[in-house]
Amino acid sequence: MKIIIVGAGKVGSALTQQLSADGHNVTVVDQDPQLIDNIINIYDVMGVCGNGAVYGVQKEAEVEKAELLIATTSSDELNILSCLVARKLGAKHTIARIRNPEYEKQLRFMRDELGLSMAINPERAAAREIARVLRFPTAMKVETFSKGRLELVEYRLPADSALDGLALADLYRNIRVRVLICAVARKGGTIIPSGDFVLRAGDKIYLTSSPDQLAQFFRHLGVFRSKASTVMIVGASKICYYLTSELLNMGMSVKIIDRDEQRCIQMGEQLPKALVIVGDGTDTDLLHEEGIGQTDAFVAITGIDEANILMSMCASKESGNHCKVVAKINRKSLVDLVSNESMIDSVISARSTTTELIVQYVRAMESAEGAKIKTLHRLVDGAVEALEFGVGPDVPFIGVPLKNLKLRNGLLLAGIVQRNGKIVIPSGNDCLSLGDDVIVVTTDTSLQDIHDICRE
């Protein structure tokens, strides 16, 4: 597809990298000539220097031929105007990054009257991801399918794990919990495991099942943590506002710390049910004074990655490692360092969350009519994808036992959500039925259609 990206910042660059790698014809528009030069030298894309909301600049980028325009500048207004101009010029779909909470109240108007296909709020998306982890603290990360009825969780096996040295076939025979380990990351490699695969300490595993079955599984291992009830957040940012709102609705007690007094006053007015404290989150005395030892979860979401890492490590140490620790880190080099060394429980990146949501939309646009991708999550640094498809009437293998299907290599059916809401962890005797949602985990990151899961 021909895709125009307005804004060559962090999100725009990440999208350019991903969409160009997926084979799309990408043109990047930005007012900074240095950014344009850098991006066209690194990636196989076109570049146009100028204001992406200006008619003439969009004409130069040939927006009228584009299937999609994505506006990711730091200005909400510029993004909205860019999308409006693009729609008038003939772009079929438009996506705008919109961060101001005030605009959220009129998103329906923007979609209906201005032709905006999708609005992405990076801070809100990141907040939802953090909230999912705090609801299920055992996991490093939690992704949902079929409106939350089936979940995929990421978990690293510790050195003393009961699963160390255990073959998957033995695991499934010995426990009475219906879960499926659908992917394993080990020493830089990625495996879609079979029954004879042996787990090792240090493996990062990805499991699918219903929320209650996953909870039972981790209880069986003796590592289950209940939903956090008290949360300490450092950084009174936009993410903090969205996250605190979600956590308060979930019945959690929230304490916010920030050194900026004005921001604290504003946050206290917006969120009267939260306790807001003016202070330095790196001060261990302050953390002790505010009860880090009795806190269930600590979240570092300031605008400085290094500060978030240091505060998170300090909080983990000061709380005696019983506290769930989450840090917002945007720089990929730091994310890799923290993840490889298991320094922090969970890492969240607003940039990667935003990129994933937009790529999901793009893949759904490509997917065949009637078999569109409902949900897409990227795992193991994008090496594996978990996709949710609806089973339509044209799927040729409805009613065929899965053991009789010749599935592609590197592909696994990780879960089936039936029309009545029942969760099925697939075995060879199970079949797909009309109206089911099926979750496919694959190393083929170009899969677009449920029809293509079988070898020819």
Coordinates of C-alpha atoms in Angstrom, one line a residue:
M1 CA 0.0 0.0 0.0
K2 CA 1.0 3.6 -0.4
I3 CA 1.3 5.1 3.0
I4 CA 2.1 8.8 4.0
I5 CA 3.6 9.4 7.4
V6 CA 3.5 13.0 8.7
G7 CA 6.1 13.5 11.4
A8 CA 9.5 11.9 11.5
G9 CA 9.8 11.8 15.3
K10 CA 10.2 8.7 17.5
V11 CA 6.8 7.3 16.6
G12 CA 7.0 8.3 12.9
S13 CA 10.5 6.7 12.7
A14 CA 9.4 3.5 14.3
L15 CA 6.4 3.3 12.0
T16 CA 8.6 4.0 9.0
Q17 CA 10.9 1.2 10.0
Q18 CA 8.1 -1.3 10.5
L19 CA 5.9 -0.4 7.5
S20 CA 8.8 -0.2 5.0
A21 CA 10.1 -3.6 6.3
D22 CA 6.6 -5.0 5.6
G23 CA 6.9 -3.9 1.9
H24 CA 4.7 -0.8 1.9
N25 CA 5.4 2.2 -0.3
V26 CA 6.1 4.8 2.4
T27 CA 6.6 8.6 2.1
V28 CA 7.6 10.6 5.1
V29 CA 6.8 14.3 5.5
D30 CA 8.5 16.5 8.1
Q31 CA 9.5 20.2 8.4
D32 CA 13.0 19.3 9.6
P33 CA 15.3 18.6 6.5
Q34 CA 17.8 16.8 8.7
L35 CA 15.2 14.3 9.9
I36 CA 14.1 13.7 6.4
D37 CA 17.7 13.1 5.2
N38 CA 18.4 10.7 8.1
I39 CA 15.2 8.7 7.5
I40 CA 15.6 8.3 3.7
N41 CA 19.3 7.3 4.2
I42 CA 18.4 4.6 6.6
Y43 CA 15.2 3.2 5.1
D44 CA 14.0 2.6 1.6
V45 CA 11.4 5.4 1.6
M46 CA 10.6 8.7 0.0
G47 CA 10.9 12.0 1.9
V48 CA 9.2 15.4 1.5
C49 CA 10.3 18.4 3.5
G50 CA 7.5 20.7 4.6
N51 CA 4.4 21.2 6.7
G52 CA 2.3 18.0 6.4
A53 CA -1.0 20.0 6.9
V54 CA -0.3 22.2 3.8
Y55 CA -2.2 21.4 0.6
G56 CA 0.8 21.8 -1.7
V57 CA 3.1 19.6 0.5
Q58 CA 0.5 16.8 0.5
K59 CA 0.1 17.2 -3.3
E60 CA 3.9 16.8 -3.6
A61 CA 3.7 13.6 -1.5
E62 CA 0.9 12.4 -3.8
V63 CA -1.6 11.9 -1.0
E64 CA -4.4 11.5 -3.5
K65 CA -2.9 8.1 -4.4
A66 CA -2.5 7.0 -0.8
E67 CA -4.5 4.3 0.9
L68 CA -3.5 5.7 4.3
L69 CA -2.1 8.9 5.9
I70 CA -0.7 8.7 9.5
A71 CA -0.1 12.0 11.3
T72 CA 2.2 11.5 14.3
T73 CA 3.6 15.0 14.9
S74 CA 3.8 16.5 18.5
S75 CA 0.8 18.8 17.7
D76 CA -2.7 17.3 18.0
E77 CA -4.1 20.2 15.9
L78 CA -1.6 19.7 13.1
N79 CA -2.3 16.0 13.1
I80 CA -6.1 16.6 12.8
L81 CA -5.7 19.2 10.1
S82 CA -3.3 16.9 8.1
C83 CA -5.9 14.2 8.2
L84 CA -8.7 16.5 7.2
V85 CA -6.7 17.8 4.2
A86 CA -5.7 14.3 3.2
R87 CA -9.3 13.1 3.2
K88 CA -10.3 16.0 1.0
L89 CA -7.5 15.2 -1.4
G90 CA -8.6 11.6 -1.7
A91 CA -6.7 9.5 0.9
K92 CA -8.8 6.5 1.7
H93 CA -7.9 6.2 5.4
T94 CA -6.4 8.6 8.0
I95 CA -5.0 8.0 11.5
A96 CA -4.1 10.9 13.9
R97 CA -2.1 10.8 17.1
I98 CA -4.2 12.8 19.5
R99 CA -3.0 13.2 23.1
N100 CA -5.1 16.0 24.6
P101 CA -7.9 14.5 26.8
E102 CA -10.2 17.3 25.8
Y103 CA -10.3 16.1 22.2
E104 CA -11.4 12.6 23.3
K105 CA -14.9 13.8 24.0
Q106 CA -15.4 14.7 20.3
L107 CA -13.7 11.7 18.7
R108 CA -17.0 10.4 17.4
F109 CA -17.6 13.8 15.7
M110 CA -14.1 13.7 14.2
R111 CA -14.7 10.2 12.8
D112 CA -18.3 10.9 11.5
E113 CA -17.9 14.5 10.2
L114 CA -14.1 14.8 9.5
G115 CA -13.5 11.3 8.1
L116 CA -10.9 10.4 10.7
S117 CA -10.5 6.6 10.5
M118 CA -8.7 6.2 13.8
A119 CA -7.3 8.2 16.7
I120 CA -4.4 7.0 18.7
N121 CA -3.6 8.3 22.2
P122 CA -0.1 6.9 23.1
E123 CA -0.4 7.8 26.8
R124 CA -3.8 6.2 27.2
A125 CA -2.7 3.1 25.3
A126 CA 0.4 2.8 27.6
A127 CA -1.7 3.3 30.7
R128 CA -4.1 0.5 29.7
E129 CA -1.1 -1.8 29.2
I130 CA 0.3 -0.9 32.7
A131 CA -3.2 -1.4 34.2
R132 CA -3.4 -4.9 32.7
V133 CA -0.1 -5.9 34.2
L134 CA -1.1 -4.5 37.7
R135 CA -4.3 -6.6 37.5
F136 CA -2.1 -9.7 36.8
P137 CA 1.2 -8.9 38.5
T138 CA 2.8 -12.3 38.0
A139 CA 3.2 -11.6 34.2
M140 CA 5.7 -9.3 32.6
K141 CA 3.1 -8.3 30.0
V142 CA -0.5 -9.1 29.3
E143 CA -2.3 -9.0 26.0
T144 CA -6.0 -9.6 25.4
F145 CA -8.1 -11.2 22.7
S146 CA -11.8 -11.6 22.0
K147 CA -12.7 -8.6 24.3
G148 CA -10.6 -9.9 27.2
R149 CA -12.0 -13.5 27.3
L150 CA -8.6 -15.0 26.3
E151 CA -5.3 -13.6 27.4
L152 CA -1.7 -14.0 26.4
V153 CA 0.9 -13.4 29.2
E154 CA 4.7 -13.1 29.1
Y155 CA 6.6 -14.7 31.9
R156 CA 10.3 -15.3 32.5
L157 CA 11.3 -18.6 34.3
P158 CA 13.4 -17.8 37.4
A159 CA 16.4 -19.9 38.3
D160 CA 14.5 -21.9 40.9
S161 CA 11.4 -22.5 38.6
A162 CA 9.6 -25.8 38.9
L163 CA 9.3 -25.8 35.1
D164 CA 13.1 -25.9 34.6
G165 CA 14.0 -29.1 32.7
L166 CA 10.4 -30.0 32.1
A167 CA 9.2 -31.1 28.7
L168 CA 5.9 -29.5 27.6
A169 CA 4.2 -32.9 27.0
D170 CA 4.9 -33.8 30.7
L171 CA 3.7 -30.4 31.8
Y172 CA 0.4 -30.7 30.1
R173 CA -0.1 -34.3 31.4
N174 CA 0.8 -33.4 35.0
I175 CA -1.3 -30.3 35.6
R176 CA -5.1 -30.0 35.3
V177 CA -5.1 -26.5 34.0
R178 CA -5.8 -25.7 30.4
V179 CA -3.0 -23.4 29.3
L180 CA -0.8 -23.4 26.2
I181 CA 2.8 -22.3 25.9
C182 CA 2.7 -20.9 22.4
A183 CA 6.2 -19.3 22.1
V184 CA 9.5 -19.3 23.9
A185 CA 12.3 -16.7 23.6
R186 CA 15.8 -18.2 24.5
K187 CA 19.2 -16.6 24.1
G188 CA 18.2 -14.3 21.3
G189 CA 16.2 -17.0 19.4
T190 CA 12.5 -17.7 19.1
I191 CA 10.8 -21.1 19.2
I192 CA 7.2 -22.1 18.5
P193 CA 7.5 -25.2 20.7
S194 CA 6.2 -28.8 20.3
G195 CA 5.4 -31.3 23.0
D196 CA 9.0 -32.5 23.3
F197 CA 10.4 -29.0 23.9
V198 CA 12.2 -28.8 27.3
L199 CA 11.9 -25.5 29.3
R200 CA 15.0 -23.9 30.9
A201 CA 15.4 -21.3 33.6
G202 CA 15.8 -17.9 32.0
D203 CA 13.4 -18.7 29.2
K204 CA 10.8 -16.0 28.4
I205 CA 7.6 -18.0 27.8
Y206 CA 4.2 -16.8 26.3
L207 CA 1.1 -18.6 27.6
T208 CA -2.5 -18.4 26.4
S209 CA -5.7 -19.3 28.2
S210 CA -8.6 -17.6 30.0
P211 CA -7.8 -15.3 32.9
D212 CA -8.9 -17.7 35.6
Q213 CA -7.0 -20.7 34.1
L214 CA -3.8 -18.6 33.9
A215 CA -4.3 -17.6 37.5
Q216 CA -4.7 -21.3 38.5
F217 CA -1.6 -22.2 36.5
F218 CA 0.6 -19.7 38.3
R219 CA -0.9 -20.7 41.7
H220 CA 0.1 -24.3 40.8
L221 CA 3.7 -23.0 40.4
G222 CA 3.5 -21.1 43.7
V223 CA 4.3 -17.8 42.1
F224 CA 0.9 -16.2 41.7
R225 CA 0.5 -12.6 42.8
S226 CA -3.0 -11.2 43.5
K227 CA -4.2 -8.0 41.8
A228 CA -2.4 -5.0 43.2
S229 CA -4.5 -3.0 45.7
T230 CA -2.0 -0.2 46.6
V231 CA 0.0 1.5 43.8
M232 CA 2.8 4.2 44.0
I233 CA 3.3 6.2 40.8
V234 CA 6.3 8.5 40.2
G235 CA 5.7 11.1 37.5
A236 CA 2.6 13.2 37.3
S237 CA 2.4 12.9 33.5
K238 CA -0.5 12.4 31.0
I239 CA 0.1 8.6 31.4
C240 CA -0.2 9.1 35.1
Y241 CA -3.6 10.8 34.7
Y242 CA -5.0 8.0 32.5
L243 CA -3.4 5.2 34.5
T244 CA -4.7 6.6 37.9
S245 CA -8.2 6.9 36.4
E246 CA -8.1 3.3 35.4
L247 CA -6.7 2.0 38.7
L248 CA -9.2 4.0 40.8
N249 CA -12.0 2.5 38.7
M250 CA -10.5 -0.9 39.5
G251 CA -10.8 -0.1 43.2
M252 CA -7.0 0.4 43.8
S253 CA -5.5 3.0 46.2
V254 CA -3.1 5.3 44.3
K255 CA -0.3 7.5 45.6
I256 CA 1.4 9.9 43.1
I257 CA 4.8 11.5 43.6
D258 CA 6.3 14.3 41.5
R259 CA 8.8 17.0 42.2
D260 CA 6.9 19.7 40.2
E261 CA 4.5 21.4 42.7
Q262 CA 2.3 22.9 40.0
R263 CA 1.8 19.5 38.3
C264 CA 0.9 18.0 41.6
I265 CA -1.7 20.6 42.3
Q266 CA -3.2 20.1 38.8
M267 CA -3.2 16.3 39.2
G268 CA -4.8 16.6 42.7
E269 CA -7.6 18.7 41.2
Q270 CA -8.2 16.3 38.3
L271 CA -8.0 13.1 40.5
P272 CA -9.3 14.0 44.0
K273 CA -9.5 10.3 45.1
A274 CA -5.7 9.9 44.6
L275 CA -3.1 11.1 47.2
V276 CA -0.6 13.4 45.5
I277 CA 2.8 14.2 47.1
V278 CA 5.4 16.8 46.1
G279 CA 8.7 15.0 46.3
D280 CA 11.7 13.3 44.6
G281 CA 10.9 9.7 43.6
T282 CA 14.6 8.9 43.7
D283 CA 14.8 9.7 47.4
T284 CA 14.8 6.4 49.3
D285 CA 13.9 8.1 52.5
L286 CA 10.8 9.5 50.9
L287 CA 9.8 6.1 49.5
H288 CA 10.2 4.6 53.0
E289 CA 8.2 7.4 54.5
E290 CA 5.4 6.9 52.0
G291 CA 5.3 3.1 52.7
I292 CA 7.1 1.5 49.8
G293 CA 7.6 -1.6 52.0
Q294 CA 3.8 -2.1 52.1
T295 CA 3.0 -1.1 48.5
D296 CA 1.9 -3.8 46.1
A297 CA 3.1 -2.0 42.9
F298 CA 5.5 0.8 42.0
V299 CA 5.3 2.5 38.6
A300 CA 8.0 4.9 37.3
I301 CA 6.7 7.0 34.3
T302 CA 8.7 10.2 34.3
G303 CA 10.0 11.5 31.0
I304 CA 13.5 10.3 31.6
D305 CA 14.3 6.6 30.9
E306 CA 17.4 6.5 33.0
A307 CA 15.6 7.9 36.1
N308 CA 12.7 5.4 35.6
I309 CA 15.2 2.5 35.6
L310 CA 17.1 3.7 38.7
M311 CA 13.9 4.4 40.6
S312 CA 12.4 1.0 39.7
M313 CA 15.6 -0.9 40.7
C314 CA 15.6 1.1 44.0
A315 CA 12.0 0.4 44.7
S316 CA 12.4 -3.3 44.0
K317 CA 15.3 -3.5 46.5
E318 CA 13.7 -1.3 49.2
S319 CA 10.4 -3.3 49.0
G320 CA 12.1 -6.6 49.5
N321 CA 11.2 -7.7 45.9
H322 CA 7.5 -8.4 46.9
C323 CA 6.4 -5.2 45.0
K324 CA 5.4 -5.3 41.3
V325 CA 7.7 -2.8 39.5
V326 CA 6.9 -1.2 36.2
A327 CA 9.0 1.3 34.3
K328 CA 8.3 3.3 31.1
I329 CA 11.3 3.1 28.8
N330 CA 11.2 4.4 25.3
R331 CA 14.8 3.9 24.1
K332 CA 15.1 0.4 22.6
S333 CA 18.8 0.0 23.6
L334 CA 17.7 0.5 27.3
V335 CA 14.7 -1.7 26.9
D336 CA 17.0 -4.5 25.6
L337 CA 19.5 -4.0 28.5
V338 CA 16.8 -4.1 31.2
S339 CA 14.9 -7.0 29.7
N340 CA 18.1 -9.2 29.1
E341 CA 19.3 -8.6 32.6
S342 CA 15.9 -9.1 34.2
M343 CA 16.4 -5.8 36.1
I344 CA 12.8 -4.7 36.2
D345 CA 9.5 -6.8 36.3
S346 CA 7.8 -5.1 33.4
V347 CA 8.8 -2.5 30.9
I348 CA 6.3 -0.3 28.9
S349 CA 7.0 1.8 25.9
A350 CA 4.3 4.3 24.7
R351 CA 6.1 4.4 21.3
S352 CA 6.0 0.7 20.7
T353 CA 2.4 0.4 22.0
T354 CA 1.3 3.1 19.5
T355 CA 3.3 1.5 16.7
E356 CA 1.7 -1.9 17.3
L357 CA -1.9 -0.4 17.3
I358 CA -1.2 1.4 14.0
V359 CA 0.4 -1.7 12.4
Q360 CA -2.6 -3.7 13.5
Y361 CA -4.9 -1.3 11.6
V362 CA -2.7 -1.5 8.5
R363 CA -2.7 -5.3 8.5
A364 CA -6.4 -5.3 9.0
M365 CA -6.7 -3.1 5.9
E366 CA -4.7 -5.5 3.9
S367 CA -6.5 -8.6 5.1
A368 CA -9.1 -10.2 2.9
E369 CA -12.7 -9.0 3.3
G370 CA -14.6 -11.2 5.7
A371 CA -11.4 -12.7 7.3
K372 CA -9.9 -9.5 8.7
I373 CA -7.4 -9.5 11.6
K374 CA -9.4 -8.5 14.7
T375 CA -6.4 -8.2 17.0
L376 CA -2.7 -8.3 16.5
H377 CA 0.1 -8.4 19.1
R378 CA 3.8 -8.5 18.4
L379 CA 6.0 -10.7 20.7
V380 CA 9.7 -11.2 21.1
D381 CA 10.7 -7.8 19.6
G382 CA 8.4 -8.4 16.6
A383 CA 9.8 -11.8 15.7
V384 CA 6.5 -13.5 16.5
E385 CA 2.9 -12.3 16.0
A386 CA -0.3 -13.4 17.8
L387 CA -3.3 -12.7 15.6
E388 CA -7.0 -13.1 16.2
F389 CA -9.2 -14.0 13.2
G390 CA -12.9 -14.5 12.9
V391 CA -14.0 -17.8 11.3
G392 CA -16.4 -16.8 8.4
P393 CA -18.5 -19.0 6.2
D394 CA -15.9 -19.1 3.5
V395 CA -13.2 -20.8 5.7
P396 CA -12.7 -24.2 3.9
F397 CA -11.6 -26.2 7.0
I398 CA -14.6 -25.6 9.3
G399 CA -15.4 -28.9 11.1
V400 CA -12.1 -30.5 10.1
P401 CA -10.2 -31.9 13.2
L402 CA -7.0 -29.8 13.7
K403 CA -4.9 -32.9 13.6
N404 CA -5.9 -33.3 9.9
L405 CA -4.8 -29.8 8.9
K406 CA -1.3 -29.3 7.5
L407 CA -0.4 -26.2 9.3
R408 CA 2.5 -24.0 8.1
N409 CA 5.8 -24.4 9.8
G410 CA 6.4 -22.0 12.7
L411 CA 2.6 -21.6 13.3
L412 CA 0.4 -22.7 16.2
L413 CA -3.3 -22.4 17.0
A414 CA -3.1 -21.0 20.5
G415 CA -6.7 -20.6 21.4
I416 CA -10.3 -20.7 20.2
V417 CA -13.1 -18.6 21.6
Q418 CA -16.4 -20.1 20.6
R419 CA -19.6 -18.1 19.9
N420 CA -21.0 -18.9 23.3
G421 CA -17.8 -17.5 24.9
K422 CA -16.3 -20.8 25.8
I423 CA -12.5 -20.9 25.7
V424 CA -10.9 -23.9 24.0
I425 CA -7.1 -24.6 24.2
P426 CA -6.8 -26.6 21.0
S427 CA -6.0 -30.3 20.8
G428 CA -5.8 -32.4 17.7
N429 CA -9.5 -33.5 18.0
D430 CA -10.9 -29.9 18.2
C431 CA -12.4 -28.2 15.1
L432 CA -13.1 -24.7 14.1
S433 CA -16.8 -23.6 13.8
L434 CA -18.5 -20.7 12.1
G435 CA -18.4 -17.6 14.3
D436 CA -15.4 -18.7 16.4
D437 CA -12.5 -16.4 17.1
V438 CA -9.2 -18.2 16.6
I439 CA -5.8 -17.0 17.9
V440 CA -2.8 -17.9 15.7
V441 CA 0.8 -17.5 16.9
T442 CA 3.4 -17.5 14.1
T443 CA 6.9 -16.5 13.1
D444 CA 5.5 -15.5 9.7
T445 CA 5.0 -11.8 10.3
S446 CA 3.3 -11.3 6.9
L447 CA 0.3 -13.5 7.7
Q448 CA -2.9 -11.7 6.8
D449 CA -5.7 -14.3 6.3
I450 CA -6.9 -17.3 8.2
H451 CA -7.1 -19.1 4.9
D452 CA -3.3 -19.0 4.7
I453 CA -2.5 -21.0 7.9
C454 CA -2.3 -24.3 6.0
R455 CA 0.4 -25.4 3.6
E456 CA -0.7 -25.8 0.0

